[in-house]
PDB file of C-alpha atoms in Angstrom:
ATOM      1  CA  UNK A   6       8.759  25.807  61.540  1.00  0.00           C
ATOM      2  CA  UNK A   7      10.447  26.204  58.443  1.00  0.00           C
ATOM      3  CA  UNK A   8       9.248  25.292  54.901  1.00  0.00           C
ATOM      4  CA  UNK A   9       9.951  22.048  53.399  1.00  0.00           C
ATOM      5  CA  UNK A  10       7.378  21.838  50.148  1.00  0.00           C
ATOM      6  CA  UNK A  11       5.650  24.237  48.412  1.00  0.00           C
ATOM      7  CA  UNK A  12       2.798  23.995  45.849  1.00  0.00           C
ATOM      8  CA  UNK A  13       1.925  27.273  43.978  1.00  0.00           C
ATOM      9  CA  UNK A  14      -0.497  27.419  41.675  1.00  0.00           C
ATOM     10  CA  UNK A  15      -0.880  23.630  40.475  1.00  0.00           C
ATOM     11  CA  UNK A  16      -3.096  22.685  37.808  1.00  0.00           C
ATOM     12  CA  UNK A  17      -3.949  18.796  36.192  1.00  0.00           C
ATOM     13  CA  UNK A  18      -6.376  18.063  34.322  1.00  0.00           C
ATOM     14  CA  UNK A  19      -7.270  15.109  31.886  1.00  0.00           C
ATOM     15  CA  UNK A  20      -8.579  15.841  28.298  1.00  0.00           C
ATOM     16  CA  UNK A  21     -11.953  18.135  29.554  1.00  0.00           C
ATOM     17  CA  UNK A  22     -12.059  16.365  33.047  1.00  0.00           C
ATOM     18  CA  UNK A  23     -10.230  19.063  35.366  1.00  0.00           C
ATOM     19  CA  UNK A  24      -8.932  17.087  38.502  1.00  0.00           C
ATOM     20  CA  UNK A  25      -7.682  20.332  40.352  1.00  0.00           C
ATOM     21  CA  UNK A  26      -7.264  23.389  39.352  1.00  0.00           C
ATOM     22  CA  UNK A  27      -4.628  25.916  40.453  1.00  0.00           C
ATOM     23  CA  UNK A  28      -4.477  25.004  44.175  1.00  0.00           C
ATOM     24  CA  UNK A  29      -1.434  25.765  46.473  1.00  0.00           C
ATOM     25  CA  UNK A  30       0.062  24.465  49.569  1.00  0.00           C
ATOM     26  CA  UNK A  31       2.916  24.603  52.187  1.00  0.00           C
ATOM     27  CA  UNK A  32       4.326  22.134  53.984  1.00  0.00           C
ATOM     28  CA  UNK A  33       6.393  22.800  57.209  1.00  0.00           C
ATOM     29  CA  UNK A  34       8.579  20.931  59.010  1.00  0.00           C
ATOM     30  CA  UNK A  35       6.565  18.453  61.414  1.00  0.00           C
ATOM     31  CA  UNK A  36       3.325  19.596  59.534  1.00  0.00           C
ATOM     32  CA  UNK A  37       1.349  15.355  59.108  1.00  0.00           C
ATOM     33  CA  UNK A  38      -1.021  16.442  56.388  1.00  0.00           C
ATOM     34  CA  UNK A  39      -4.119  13.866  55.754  1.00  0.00           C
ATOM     35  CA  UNK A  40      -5.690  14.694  52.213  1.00  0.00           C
ATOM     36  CA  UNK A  41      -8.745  13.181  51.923  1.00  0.00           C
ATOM     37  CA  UNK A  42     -11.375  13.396  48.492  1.00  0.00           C
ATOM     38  CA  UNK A  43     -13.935  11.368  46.979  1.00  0.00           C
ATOM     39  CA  UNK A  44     -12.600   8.195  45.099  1.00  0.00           C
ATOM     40  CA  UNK A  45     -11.726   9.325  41.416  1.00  0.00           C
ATOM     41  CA  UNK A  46     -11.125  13.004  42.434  1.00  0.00           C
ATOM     42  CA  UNK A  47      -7.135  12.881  42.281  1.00  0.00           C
ATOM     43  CA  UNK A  48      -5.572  11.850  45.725  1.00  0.00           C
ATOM     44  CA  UNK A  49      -3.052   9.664  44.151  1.00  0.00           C
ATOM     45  CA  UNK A  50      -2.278  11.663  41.063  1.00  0.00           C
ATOM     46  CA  UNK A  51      -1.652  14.773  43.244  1.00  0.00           C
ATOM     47  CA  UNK A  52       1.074  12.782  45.416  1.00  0.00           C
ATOM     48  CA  UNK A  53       2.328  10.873  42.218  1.00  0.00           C
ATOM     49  CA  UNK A  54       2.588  14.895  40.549  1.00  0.00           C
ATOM     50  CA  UNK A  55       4.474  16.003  43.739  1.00  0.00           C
ATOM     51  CA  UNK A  56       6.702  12.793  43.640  1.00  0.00           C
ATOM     52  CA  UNK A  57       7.940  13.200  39.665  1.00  0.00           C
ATOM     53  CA  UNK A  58       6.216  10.079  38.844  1.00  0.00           C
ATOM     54  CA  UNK A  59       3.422  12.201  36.595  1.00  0.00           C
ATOM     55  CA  UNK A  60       3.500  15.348  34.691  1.00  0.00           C
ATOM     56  CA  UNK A  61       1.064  18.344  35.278  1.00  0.00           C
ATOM     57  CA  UNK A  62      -0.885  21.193  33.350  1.00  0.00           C
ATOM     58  CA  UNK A  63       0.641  24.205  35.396  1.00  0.00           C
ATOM     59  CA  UNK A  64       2.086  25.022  38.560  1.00  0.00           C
ATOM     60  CA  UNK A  65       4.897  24.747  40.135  1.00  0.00           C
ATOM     61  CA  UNK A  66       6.117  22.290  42.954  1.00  0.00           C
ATOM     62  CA  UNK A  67       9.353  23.544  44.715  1.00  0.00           C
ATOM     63  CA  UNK A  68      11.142  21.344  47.555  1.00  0.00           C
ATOM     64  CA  UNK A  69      13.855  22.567  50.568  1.00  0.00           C
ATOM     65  CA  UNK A  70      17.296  22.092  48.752  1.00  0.00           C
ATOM     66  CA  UNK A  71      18.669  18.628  49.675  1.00  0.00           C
ATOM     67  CA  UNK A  72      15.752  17.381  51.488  1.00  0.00           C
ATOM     68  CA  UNK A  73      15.005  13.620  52.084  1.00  0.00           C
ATOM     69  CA  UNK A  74      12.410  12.732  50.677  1.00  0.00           C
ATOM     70  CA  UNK A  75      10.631   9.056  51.083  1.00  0.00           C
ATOM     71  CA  UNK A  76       7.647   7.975  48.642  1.00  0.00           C
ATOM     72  CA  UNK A  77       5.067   4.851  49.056  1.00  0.00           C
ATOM     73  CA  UNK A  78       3.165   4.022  46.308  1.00  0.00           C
ATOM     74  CA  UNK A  79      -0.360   2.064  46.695  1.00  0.00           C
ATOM     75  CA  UNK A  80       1.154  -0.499  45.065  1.00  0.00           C
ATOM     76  CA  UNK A  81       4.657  -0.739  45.356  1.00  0.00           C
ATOM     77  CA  UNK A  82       6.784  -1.899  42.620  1.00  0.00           C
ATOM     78  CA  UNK A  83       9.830  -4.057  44.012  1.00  0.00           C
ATOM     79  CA  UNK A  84      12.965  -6.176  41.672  1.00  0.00           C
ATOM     80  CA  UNK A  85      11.411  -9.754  42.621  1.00  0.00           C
ATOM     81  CA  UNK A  86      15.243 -10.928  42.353  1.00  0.00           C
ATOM     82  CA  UNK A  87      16.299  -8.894  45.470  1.00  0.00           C
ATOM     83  CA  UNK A  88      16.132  -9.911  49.116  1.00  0.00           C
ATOM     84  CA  UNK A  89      14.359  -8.337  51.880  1.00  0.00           C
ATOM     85  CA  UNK A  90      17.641  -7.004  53.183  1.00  0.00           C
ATOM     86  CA  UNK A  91      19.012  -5.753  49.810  1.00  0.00           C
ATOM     87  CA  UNK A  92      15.640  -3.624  49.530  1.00  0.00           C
ATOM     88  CA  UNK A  93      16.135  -2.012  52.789  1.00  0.00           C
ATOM     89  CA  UNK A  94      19.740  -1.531  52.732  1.00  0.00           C
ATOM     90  CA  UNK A  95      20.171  -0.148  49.199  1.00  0.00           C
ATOM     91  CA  UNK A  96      21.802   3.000  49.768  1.00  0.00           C
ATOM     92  CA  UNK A  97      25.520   3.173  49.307  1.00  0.00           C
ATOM     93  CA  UNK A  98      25.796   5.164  52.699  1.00  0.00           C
ATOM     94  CA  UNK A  99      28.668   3.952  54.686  1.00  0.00           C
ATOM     95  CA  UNK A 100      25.728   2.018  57.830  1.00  0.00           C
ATOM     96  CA  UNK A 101      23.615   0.365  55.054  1.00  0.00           C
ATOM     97  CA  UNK A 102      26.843  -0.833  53.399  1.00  0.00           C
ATOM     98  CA  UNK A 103      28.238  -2.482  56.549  1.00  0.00           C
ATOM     99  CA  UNK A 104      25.167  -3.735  57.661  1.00  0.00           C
ATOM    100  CA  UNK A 105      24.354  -5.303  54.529  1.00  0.00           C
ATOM    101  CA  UNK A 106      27.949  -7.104  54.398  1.00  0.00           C
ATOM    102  CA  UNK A 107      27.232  -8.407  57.777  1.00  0.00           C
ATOM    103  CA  UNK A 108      24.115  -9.765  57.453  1.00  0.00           C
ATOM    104  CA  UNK A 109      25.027 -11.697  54.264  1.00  0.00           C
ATOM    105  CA  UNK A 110      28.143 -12.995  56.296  1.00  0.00           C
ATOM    106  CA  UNK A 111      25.700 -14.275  58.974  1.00  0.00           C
ATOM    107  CA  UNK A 112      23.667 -15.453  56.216  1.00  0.00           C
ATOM    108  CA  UNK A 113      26.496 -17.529  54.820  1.00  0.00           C
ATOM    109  CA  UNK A 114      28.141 -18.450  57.583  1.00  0.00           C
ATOM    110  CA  UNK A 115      31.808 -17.458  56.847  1.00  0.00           C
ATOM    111  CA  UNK A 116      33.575 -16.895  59.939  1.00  0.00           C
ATOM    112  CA  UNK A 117      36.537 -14.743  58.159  1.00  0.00           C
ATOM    113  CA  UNK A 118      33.497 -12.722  56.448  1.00  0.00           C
ATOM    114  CA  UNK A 119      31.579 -12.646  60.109  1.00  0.00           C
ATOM    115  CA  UNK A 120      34.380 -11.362  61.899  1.00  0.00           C
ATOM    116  CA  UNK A 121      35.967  -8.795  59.173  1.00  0.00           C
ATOM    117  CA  UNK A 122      32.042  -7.418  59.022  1.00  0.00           C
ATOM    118  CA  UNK A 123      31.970  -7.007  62.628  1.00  0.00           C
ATOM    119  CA  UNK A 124      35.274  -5.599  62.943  1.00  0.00           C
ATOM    120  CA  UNK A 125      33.488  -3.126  59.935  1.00  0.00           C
ATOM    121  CA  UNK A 126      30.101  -2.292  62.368  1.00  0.00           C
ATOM    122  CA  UNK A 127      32.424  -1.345  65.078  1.00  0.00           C
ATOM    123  CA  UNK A 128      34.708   0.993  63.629  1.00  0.00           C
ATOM    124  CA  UNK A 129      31.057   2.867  62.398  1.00  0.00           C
ATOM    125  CA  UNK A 130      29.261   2.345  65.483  1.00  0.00           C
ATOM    126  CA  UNK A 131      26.297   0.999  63.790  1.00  0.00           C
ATOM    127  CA  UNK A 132      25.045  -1.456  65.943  1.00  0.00           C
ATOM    128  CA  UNK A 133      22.232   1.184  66.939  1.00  0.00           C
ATOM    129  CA  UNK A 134      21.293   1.160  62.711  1.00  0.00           C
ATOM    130  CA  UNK A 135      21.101  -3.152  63.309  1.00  0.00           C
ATOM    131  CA  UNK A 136      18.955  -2.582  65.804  1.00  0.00           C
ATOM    132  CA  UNK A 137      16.490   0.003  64.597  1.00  0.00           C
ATOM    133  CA  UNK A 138      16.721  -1.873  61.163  1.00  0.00           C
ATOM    134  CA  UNK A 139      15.362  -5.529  62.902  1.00  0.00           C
ATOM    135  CA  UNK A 140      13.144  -3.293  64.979  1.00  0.00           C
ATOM    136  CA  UNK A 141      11.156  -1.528  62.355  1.00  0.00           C
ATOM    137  CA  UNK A 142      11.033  -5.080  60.297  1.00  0.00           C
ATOM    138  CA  UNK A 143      10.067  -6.898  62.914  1.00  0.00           C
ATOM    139  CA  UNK A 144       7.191  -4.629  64.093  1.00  0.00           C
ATOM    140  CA  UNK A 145       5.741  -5.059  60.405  1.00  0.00           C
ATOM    141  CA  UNK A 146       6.211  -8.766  61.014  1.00  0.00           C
ATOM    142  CA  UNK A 147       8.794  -9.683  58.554  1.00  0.00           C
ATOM    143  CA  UNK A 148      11.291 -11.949  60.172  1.00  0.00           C
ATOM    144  CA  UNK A 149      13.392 -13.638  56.631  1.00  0.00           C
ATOM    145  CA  UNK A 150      15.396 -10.748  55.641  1.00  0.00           C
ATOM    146  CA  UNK A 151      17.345 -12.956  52.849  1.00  0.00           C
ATOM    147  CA  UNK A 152      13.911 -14.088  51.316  1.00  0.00           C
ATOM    148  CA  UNK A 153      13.341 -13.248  47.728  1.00  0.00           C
ATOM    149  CA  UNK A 154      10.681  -9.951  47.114  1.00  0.00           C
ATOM    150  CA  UNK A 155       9.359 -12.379  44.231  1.00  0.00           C
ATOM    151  CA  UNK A 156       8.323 -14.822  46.636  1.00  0.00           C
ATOM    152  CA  UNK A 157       6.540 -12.302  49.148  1.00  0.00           C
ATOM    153  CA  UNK A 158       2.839 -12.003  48.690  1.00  0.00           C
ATOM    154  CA  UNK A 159       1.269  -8.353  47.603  1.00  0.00           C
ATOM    155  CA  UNK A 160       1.101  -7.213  51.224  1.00  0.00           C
ATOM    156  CA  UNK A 161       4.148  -8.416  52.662  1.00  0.00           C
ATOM    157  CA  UNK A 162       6.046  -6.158  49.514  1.00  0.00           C
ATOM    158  CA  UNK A 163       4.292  -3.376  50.325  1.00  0.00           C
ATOM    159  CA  UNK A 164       5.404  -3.594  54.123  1.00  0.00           C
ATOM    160  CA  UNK A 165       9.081  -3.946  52.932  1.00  0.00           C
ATOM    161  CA  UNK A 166       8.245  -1.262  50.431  1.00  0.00           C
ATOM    162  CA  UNK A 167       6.980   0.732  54.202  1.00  0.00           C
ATOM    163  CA  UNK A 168      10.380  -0.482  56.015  1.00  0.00           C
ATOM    164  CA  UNK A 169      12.909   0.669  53.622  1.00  0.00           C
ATOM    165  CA  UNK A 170      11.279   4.104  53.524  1.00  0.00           C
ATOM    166  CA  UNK A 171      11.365   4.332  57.615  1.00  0.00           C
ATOM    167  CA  UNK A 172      14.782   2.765  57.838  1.00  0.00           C
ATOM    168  CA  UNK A 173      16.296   5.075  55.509  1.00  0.00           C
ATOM    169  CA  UNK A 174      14.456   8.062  58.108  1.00  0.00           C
ATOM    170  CA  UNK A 175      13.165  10.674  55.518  1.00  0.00           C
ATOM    171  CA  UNK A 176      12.481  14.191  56.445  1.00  0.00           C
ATOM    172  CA  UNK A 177       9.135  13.828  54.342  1.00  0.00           C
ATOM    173  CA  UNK A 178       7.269  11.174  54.194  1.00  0.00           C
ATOM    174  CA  UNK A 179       4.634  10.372  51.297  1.00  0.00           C
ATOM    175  CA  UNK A 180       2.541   7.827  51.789  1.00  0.00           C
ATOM    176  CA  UNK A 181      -0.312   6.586  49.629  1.00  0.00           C
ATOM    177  CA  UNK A 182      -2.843   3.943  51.644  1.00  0.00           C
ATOM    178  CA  UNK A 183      -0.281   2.849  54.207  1.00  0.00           C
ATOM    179  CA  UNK A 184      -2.439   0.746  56.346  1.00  0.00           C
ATOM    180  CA  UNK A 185      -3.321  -1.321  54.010  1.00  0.00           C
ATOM    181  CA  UNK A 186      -2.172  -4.913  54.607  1.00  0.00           C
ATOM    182  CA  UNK A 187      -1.274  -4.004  58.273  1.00  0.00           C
ATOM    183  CA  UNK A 188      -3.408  -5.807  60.919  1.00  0.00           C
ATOM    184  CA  UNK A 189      -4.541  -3.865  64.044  1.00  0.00           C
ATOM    185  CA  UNK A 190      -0.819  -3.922  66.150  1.00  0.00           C
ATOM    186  CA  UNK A 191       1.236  -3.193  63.200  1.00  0.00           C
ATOM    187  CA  UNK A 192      -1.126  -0.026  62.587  1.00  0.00           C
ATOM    188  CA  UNK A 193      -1.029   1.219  66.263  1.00  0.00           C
ATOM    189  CA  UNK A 194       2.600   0.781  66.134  1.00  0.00           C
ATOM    190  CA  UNK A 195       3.159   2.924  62.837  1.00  0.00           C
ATOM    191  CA  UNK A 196       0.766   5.369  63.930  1.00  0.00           C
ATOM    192  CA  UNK A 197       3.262   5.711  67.316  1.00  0.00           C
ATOM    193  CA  UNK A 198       6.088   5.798  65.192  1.00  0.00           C
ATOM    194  CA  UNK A 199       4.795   8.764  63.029  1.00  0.00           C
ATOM    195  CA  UNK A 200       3.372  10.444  66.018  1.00  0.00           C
ATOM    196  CA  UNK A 201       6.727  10.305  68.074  1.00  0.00           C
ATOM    197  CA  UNK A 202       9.046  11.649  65.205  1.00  0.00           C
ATOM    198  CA  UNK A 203       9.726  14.788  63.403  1.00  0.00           C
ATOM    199  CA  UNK A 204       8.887  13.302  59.673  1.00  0.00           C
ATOM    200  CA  UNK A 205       6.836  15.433  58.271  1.00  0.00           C
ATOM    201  CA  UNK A 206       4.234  13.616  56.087  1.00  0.00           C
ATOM    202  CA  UNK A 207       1.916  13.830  53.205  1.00  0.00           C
ATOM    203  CA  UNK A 208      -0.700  10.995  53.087  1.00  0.00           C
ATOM    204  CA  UNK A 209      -4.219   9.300  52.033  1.00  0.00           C
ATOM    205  CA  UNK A 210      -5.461   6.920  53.544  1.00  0.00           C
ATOM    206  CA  UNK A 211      -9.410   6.059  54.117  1.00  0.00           C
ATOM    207  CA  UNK A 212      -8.554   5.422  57.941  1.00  0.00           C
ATOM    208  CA  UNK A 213     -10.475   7.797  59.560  1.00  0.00           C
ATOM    209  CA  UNK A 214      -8.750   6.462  63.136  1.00  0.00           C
ATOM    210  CA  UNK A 215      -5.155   6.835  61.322  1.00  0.00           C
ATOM    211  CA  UNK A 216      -6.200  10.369  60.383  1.00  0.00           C
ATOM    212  CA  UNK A 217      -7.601  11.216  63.785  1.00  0.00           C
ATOM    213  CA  UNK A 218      -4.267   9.446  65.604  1.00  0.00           C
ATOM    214  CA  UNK A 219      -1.775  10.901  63.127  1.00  0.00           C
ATOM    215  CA  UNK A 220      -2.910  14.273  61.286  1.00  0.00           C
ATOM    216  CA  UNK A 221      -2.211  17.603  62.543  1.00  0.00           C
ATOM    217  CA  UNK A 222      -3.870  18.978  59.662  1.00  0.00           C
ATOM    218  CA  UNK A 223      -6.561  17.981  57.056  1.00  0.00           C
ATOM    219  CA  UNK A 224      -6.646  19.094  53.189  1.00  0.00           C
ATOM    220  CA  UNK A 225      -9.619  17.979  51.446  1.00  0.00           C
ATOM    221  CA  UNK A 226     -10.035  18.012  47.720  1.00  0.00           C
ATOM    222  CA  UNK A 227     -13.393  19.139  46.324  1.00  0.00           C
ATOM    223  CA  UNK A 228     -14.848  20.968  43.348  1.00  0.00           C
ATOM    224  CA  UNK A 229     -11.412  21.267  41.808  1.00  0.00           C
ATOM    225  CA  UNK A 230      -9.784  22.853  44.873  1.00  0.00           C
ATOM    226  CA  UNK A 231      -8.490  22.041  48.199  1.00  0.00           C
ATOM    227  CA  UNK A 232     -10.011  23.337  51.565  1.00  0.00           C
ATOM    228  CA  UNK A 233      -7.906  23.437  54.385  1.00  0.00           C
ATOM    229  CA  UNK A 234      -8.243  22.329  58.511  1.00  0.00           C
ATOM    230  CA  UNK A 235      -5.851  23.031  61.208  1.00  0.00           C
ATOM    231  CA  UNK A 236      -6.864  19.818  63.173  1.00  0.00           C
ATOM    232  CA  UNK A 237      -7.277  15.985  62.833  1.00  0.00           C
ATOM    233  CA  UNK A 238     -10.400  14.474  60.842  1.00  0.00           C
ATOM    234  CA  UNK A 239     -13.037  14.697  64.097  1.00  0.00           C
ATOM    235  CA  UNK A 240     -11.575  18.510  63.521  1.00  0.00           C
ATOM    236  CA  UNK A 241     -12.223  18.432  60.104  1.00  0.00           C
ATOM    237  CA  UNK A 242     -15.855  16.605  60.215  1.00  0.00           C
ATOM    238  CA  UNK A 243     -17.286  19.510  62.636  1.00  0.00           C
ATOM    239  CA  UNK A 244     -15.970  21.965  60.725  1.00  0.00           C
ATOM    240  CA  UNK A 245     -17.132  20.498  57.482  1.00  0.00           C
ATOM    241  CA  UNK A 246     -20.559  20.631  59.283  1.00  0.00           C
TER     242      UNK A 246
END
């Protein structure tokens, strides 16, 4: 398995409280990494540090050249003026472009626009990307892709926040709490869905059945380090004992 992320050396600290302190870690392709801590002990801030959305002390983070990379946030910050659709379909790639022109043709119900947007899905052959698109929506149970993100509740943006990043198939995923706001069959289904692929992922959650169902290996902050397990979290609690 070939490398994908590595973390040398990686220091953050704030004013005299030292969060972690010159840990280091690899990534591999496949690798589903469960990092798990006390609350307050820098979970977040470590997948916020390897995302660019905080600075650190020292270190250095270094990622496979072009890799996709896909990043939820605990709280997801979404432009309340956009649809659901123009969230998940914001790339400029050639299937998210034609997709998104025929789904606002449906929406409007311009035959000229219907049929010239079909005509567009055909010559691509993206009827497959429809497909998985509805699919993945649809298993996190949200069915009005031209409703406003503004007029979604706080869970309901953070599954479109979960969609866009699935749709858009990463080679990493990041995620930060991603079961919350997910009742009991849109959980089994993601944790399928993660199992079953090759997305490698990076994630906290405190979903002890997530970590068992998903993880392949456990990294556990403590005492300003990080302590490693080749296993899920049963693995890691016997060990640990």
């Amino acid at each position: 398995m070939g490398s994908i992320l590595q973390i040398e050396s990686l220091t953050k600290s704030y004013g005299d409280r030292m969060l972690f302190s010159d840990i280091s870690l690899g990534v591999a392709e496949g690798d589903k990494i469960g990092i798990i801590a006390k609350n307050g002990t820098g979970k977040s801030t470590l997948l916020r540090i390897i995302t660019g959305h905080e600075d650190y002390d020292s270190g250095r983070i270094a990622f496979r050249n072009d890799l996709r990379v896909g990043y939820l946030e605990q709280v997801p910050q979404l432009d309340p003026s956009l649809s659901v659709i123009d969230v998940c379909l914001s790339g400029d790639d050639a299937l998210s472009v034609a997709l998104r022109h025929y789904e606002l043709a449906l929406a409007e119900g311009d035959s000229d626009r219907i049929a010239e947007a079909i005509s567009r899905m055909d010559s691509l052959s993206a009827w497959d990307y429809e497909m998985r698109f509805k699919q993945i929506l649809s298993e996190l149970k949200i069915n009005d892709f031209n409703q406003l993100i503004g007029k979604l509740s706080g869970g309901q943006v953070k599954r479109v926040a979960l969609a866009k990043l699935l749709i858009n198939n990463p080679e990493l995923l990041i995620l930060d709490e991603p079961t919350n706001h997910l009742d009991i069959s849109m959980i089994e289904w993601l944790e399928g869905y993660l199992s079953r692929s090759r997305i490698a992922l990076l994630l906290v959650t405190h979903d002890r059945y997530f970590l068992d169902n998903v993880c392949n290996r456990i990294i556990e902050l403590a005492d300003d380090t990080i302590y490693e397990y080749a296993g899920n979290y049963d693995y890691y609690l016997t060990k640990r004992q």
